[in-house]
Short mmCIF file of N, CA and C in Angstrom, two decimals:
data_model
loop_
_atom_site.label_atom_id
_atom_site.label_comp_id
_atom_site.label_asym_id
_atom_site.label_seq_id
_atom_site.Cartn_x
_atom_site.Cartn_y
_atom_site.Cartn_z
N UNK A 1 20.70 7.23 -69.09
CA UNK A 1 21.33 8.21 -68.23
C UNK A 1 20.69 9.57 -68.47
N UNK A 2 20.47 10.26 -67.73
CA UNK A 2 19.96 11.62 -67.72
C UNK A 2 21.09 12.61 -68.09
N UNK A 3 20.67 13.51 -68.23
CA UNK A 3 21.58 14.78 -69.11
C UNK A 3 22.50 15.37 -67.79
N UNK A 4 23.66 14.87 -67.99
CA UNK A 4 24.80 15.80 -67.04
C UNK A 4 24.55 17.07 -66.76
N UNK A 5 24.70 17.35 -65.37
CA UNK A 5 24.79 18.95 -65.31
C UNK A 5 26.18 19.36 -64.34
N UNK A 6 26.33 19.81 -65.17
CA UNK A 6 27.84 20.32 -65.06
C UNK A 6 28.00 21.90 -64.21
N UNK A 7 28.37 21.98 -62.90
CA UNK A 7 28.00 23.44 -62.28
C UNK A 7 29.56 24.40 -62.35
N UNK A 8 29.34 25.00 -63.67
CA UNK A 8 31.08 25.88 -63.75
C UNK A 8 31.56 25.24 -64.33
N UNK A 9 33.01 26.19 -64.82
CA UNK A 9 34.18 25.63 -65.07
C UNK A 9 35.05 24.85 -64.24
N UNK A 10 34.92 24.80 -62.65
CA UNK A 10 35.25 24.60 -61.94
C UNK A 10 35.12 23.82 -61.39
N UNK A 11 34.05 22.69 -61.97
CA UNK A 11 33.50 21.23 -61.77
C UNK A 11 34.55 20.56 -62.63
N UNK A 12 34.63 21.55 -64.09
CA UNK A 12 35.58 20.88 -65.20
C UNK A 12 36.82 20.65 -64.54
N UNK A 13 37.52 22.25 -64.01
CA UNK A 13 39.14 21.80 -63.61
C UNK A 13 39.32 20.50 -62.43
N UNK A 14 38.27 20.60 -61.48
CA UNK A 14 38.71 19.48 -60.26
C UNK A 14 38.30 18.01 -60.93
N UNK A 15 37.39 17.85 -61.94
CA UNK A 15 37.60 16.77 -62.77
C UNK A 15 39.00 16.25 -63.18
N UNK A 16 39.35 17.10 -64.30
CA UNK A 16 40.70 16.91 -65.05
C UNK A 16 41.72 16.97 -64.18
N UNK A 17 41.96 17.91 -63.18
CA UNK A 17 43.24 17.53 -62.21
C UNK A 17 43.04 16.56 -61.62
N UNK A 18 41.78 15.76 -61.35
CA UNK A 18 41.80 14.05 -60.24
C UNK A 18 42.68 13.52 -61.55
N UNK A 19 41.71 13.60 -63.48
CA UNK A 19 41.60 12.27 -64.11
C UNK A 19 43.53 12.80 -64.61
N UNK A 20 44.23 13.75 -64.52
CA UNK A 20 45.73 14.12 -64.50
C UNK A 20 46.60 13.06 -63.32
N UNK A 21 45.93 13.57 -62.15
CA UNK A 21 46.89 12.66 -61.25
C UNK A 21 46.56 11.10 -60.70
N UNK A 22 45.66 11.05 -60.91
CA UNK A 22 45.34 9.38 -60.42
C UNK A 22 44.98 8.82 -61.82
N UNK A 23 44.45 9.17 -63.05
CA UNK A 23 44.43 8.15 -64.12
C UNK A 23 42.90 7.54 -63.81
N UNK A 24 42.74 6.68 -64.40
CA UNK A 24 42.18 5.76 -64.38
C UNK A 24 41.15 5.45 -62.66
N UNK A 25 42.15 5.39 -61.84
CA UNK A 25 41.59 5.60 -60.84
C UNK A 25 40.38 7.04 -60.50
N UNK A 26 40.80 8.50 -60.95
CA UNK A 26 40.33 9.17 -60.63
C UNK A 26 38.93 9.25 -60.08
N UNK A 27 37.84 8.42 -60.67
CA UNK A 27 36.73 8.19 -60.27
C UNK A 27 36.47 7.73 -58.68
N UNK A 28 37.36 7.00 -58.03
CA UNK A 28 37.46 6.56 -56.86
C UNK A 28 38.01 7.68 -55.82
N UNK A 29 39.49 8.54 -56.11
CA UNK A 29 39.48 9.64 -55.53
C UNK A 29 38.25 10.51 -55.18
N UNK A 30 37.46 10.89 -56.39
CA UNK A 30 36.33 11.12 -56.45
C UNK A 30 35.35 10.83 -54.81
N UNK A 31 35.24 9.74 -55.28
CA UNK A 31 34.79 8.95 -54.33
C UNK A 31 35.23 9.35 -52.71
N UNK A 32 36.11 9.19 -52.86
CA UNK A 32 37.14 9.29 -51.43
C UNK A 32 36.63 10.97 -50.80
N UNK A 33 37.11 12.10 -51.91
CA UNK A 33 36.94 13.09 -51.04
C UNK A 33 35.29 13.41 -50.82
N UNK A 34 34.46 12.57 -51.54
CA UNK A 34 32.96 12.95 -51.36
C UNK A 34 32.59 12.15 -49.53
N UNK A 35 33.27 11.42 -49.55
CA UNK A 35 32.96 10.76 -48.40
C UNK A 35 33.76 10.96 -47.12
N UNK A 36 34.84 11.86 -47.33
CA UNK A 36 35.57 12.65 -46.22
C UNK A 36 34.59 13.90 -45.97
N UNK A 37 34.06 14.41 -47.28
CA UNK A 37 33.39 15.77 -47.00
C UNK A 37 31.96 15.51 -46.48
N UNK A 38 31.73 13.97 -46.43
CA UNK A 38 30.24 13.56 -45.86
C UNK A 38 30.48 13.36 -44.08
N UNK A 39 31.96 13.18 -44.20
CA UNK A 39 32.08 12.71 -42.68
C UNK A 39 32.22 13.95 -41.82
N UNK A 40 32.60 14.61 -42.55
CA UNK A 40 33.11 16.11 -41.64
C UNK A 40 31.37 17.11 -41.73
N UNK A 41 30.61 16.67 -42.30
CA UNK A 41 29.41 17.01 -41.98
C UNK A 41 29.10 18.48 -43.22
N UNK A 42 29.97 18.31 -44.41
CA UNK A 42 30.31 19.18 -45.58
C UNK A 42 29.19 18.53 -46.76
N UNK A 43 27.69 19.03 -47.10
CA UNK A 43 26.97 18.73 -47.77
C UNK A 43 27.58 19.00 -49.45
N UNK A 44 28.14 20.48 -49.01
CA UNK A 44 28.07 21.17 -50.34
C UNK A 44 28.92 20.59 -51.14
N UNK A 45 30.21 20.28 -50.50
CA UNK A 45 31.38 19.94 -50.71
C UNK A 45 31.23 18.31 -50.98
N UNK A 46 30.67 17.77 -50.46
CA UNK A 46 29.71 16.00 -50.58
C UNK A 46 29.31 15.80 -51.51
N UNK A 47 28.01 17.19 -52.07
CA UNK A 47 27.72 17.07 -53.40
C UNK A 47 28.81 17.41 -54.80
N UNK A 48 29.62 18.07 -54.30
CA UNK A 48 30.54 18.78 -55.51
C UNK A 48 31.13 17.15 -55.64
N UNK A 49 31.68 16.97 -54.93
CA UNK A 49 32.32 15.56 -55.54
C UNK A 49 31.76 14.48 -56.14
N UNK A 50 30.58 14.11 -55.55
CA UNK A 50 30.29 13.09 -56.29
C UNK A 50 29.95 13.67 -57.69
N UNK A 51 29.53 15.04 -58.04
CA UNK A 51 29.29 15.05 -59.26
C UNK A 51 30.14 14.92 -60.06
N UNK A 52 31.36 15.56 -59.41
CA UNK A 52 32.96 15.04 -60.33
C UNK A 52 32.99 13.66 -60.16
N UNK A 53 33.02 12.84 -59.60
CA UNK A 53 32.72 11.57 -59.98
C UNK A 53 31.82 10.72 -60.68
N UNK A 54 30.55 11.79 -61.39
CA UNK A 54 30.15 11.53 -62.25
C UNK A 54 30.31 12.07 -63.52
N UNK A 55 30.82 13.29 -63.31
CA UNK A 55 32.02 14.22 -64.42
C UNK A 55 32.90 12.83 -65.02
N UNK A 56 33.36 12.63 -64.10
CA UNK A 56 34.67 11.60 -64.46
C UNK A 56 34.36 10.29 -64.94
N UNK A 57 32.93 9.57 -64.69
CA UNK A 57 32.60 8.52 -65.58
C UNK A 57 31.69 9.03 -66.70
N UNK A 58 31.70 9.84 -67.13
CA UNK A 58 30.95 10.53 -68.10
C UNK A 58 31.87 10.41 -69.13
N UNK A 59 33.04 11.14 -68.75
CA UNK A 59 34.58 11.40 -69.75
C UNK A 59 35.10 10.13 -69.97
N UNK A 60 35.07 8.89 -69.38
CA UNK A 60 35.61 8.16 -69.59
C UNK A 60 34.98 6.91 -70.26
N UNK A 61 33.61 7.19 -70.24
CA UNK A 61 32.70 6.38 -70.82
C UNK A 61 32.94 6.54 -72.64
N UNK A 62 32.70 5.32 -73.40
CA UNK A 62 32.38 5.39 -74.65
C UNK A 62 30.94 5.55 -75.28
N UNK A 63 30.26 5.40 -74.30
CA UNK A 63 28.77 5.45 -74.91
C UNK A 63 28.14 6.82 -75.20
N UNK A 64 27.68 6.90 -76.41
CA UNK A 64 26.91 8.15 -76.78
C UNK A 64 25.32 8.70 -75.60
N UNK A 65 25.28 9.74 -75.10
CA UNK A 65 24.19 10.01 -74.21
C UNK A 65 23.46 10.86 -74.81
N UNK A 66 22.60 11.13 -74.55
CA UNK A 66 22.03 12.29 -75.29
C UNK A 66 21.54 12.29 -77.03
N UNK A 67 21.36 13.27 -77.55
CA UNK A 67 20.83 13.25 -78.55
C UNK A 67 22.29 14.14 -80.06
N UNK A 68 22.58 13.78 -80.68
CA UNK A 68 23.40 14.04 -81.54
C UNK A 68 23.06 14.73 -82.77
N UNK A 69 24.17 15.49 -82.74
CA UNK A 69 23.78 16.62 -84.02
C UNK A 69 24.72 16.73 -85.20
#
């Protein structure tokens, strides 16, 4: 996996409020609003999500990425 890039704090909060109210699911919400914001013709907003949906399997993953200190 390549090195997360994380844009703001504000990638963080819409992360944690999906993985707060849907759980487990959150990754799929994720999902959901990236592909409402693809339909309505919303790139920016297309990209913000899926990265929280990769925010969100990042956090929920056990595997070490990157290099450790």
């Amino acid at each position: 996996m390549q090195a997360m890039f994380i844009n703001g704090r504000g990638a963080l909060d819409d992360a944690h409020r999906l993985i707060d109210t849907y759980g487990d699911d959150a990754g799929f919400e994720a999902a959901i609003l990236a592909e409402q914001s693809r339909s309505d013709g919303n790139v920016v907003r297309f990209c913000h999500w899926r990265q929280i949906e990769r925010v969100i399997a990042t956090l929920a993953s056990d595997e070490v990425h990157g290099s450790i200190h």
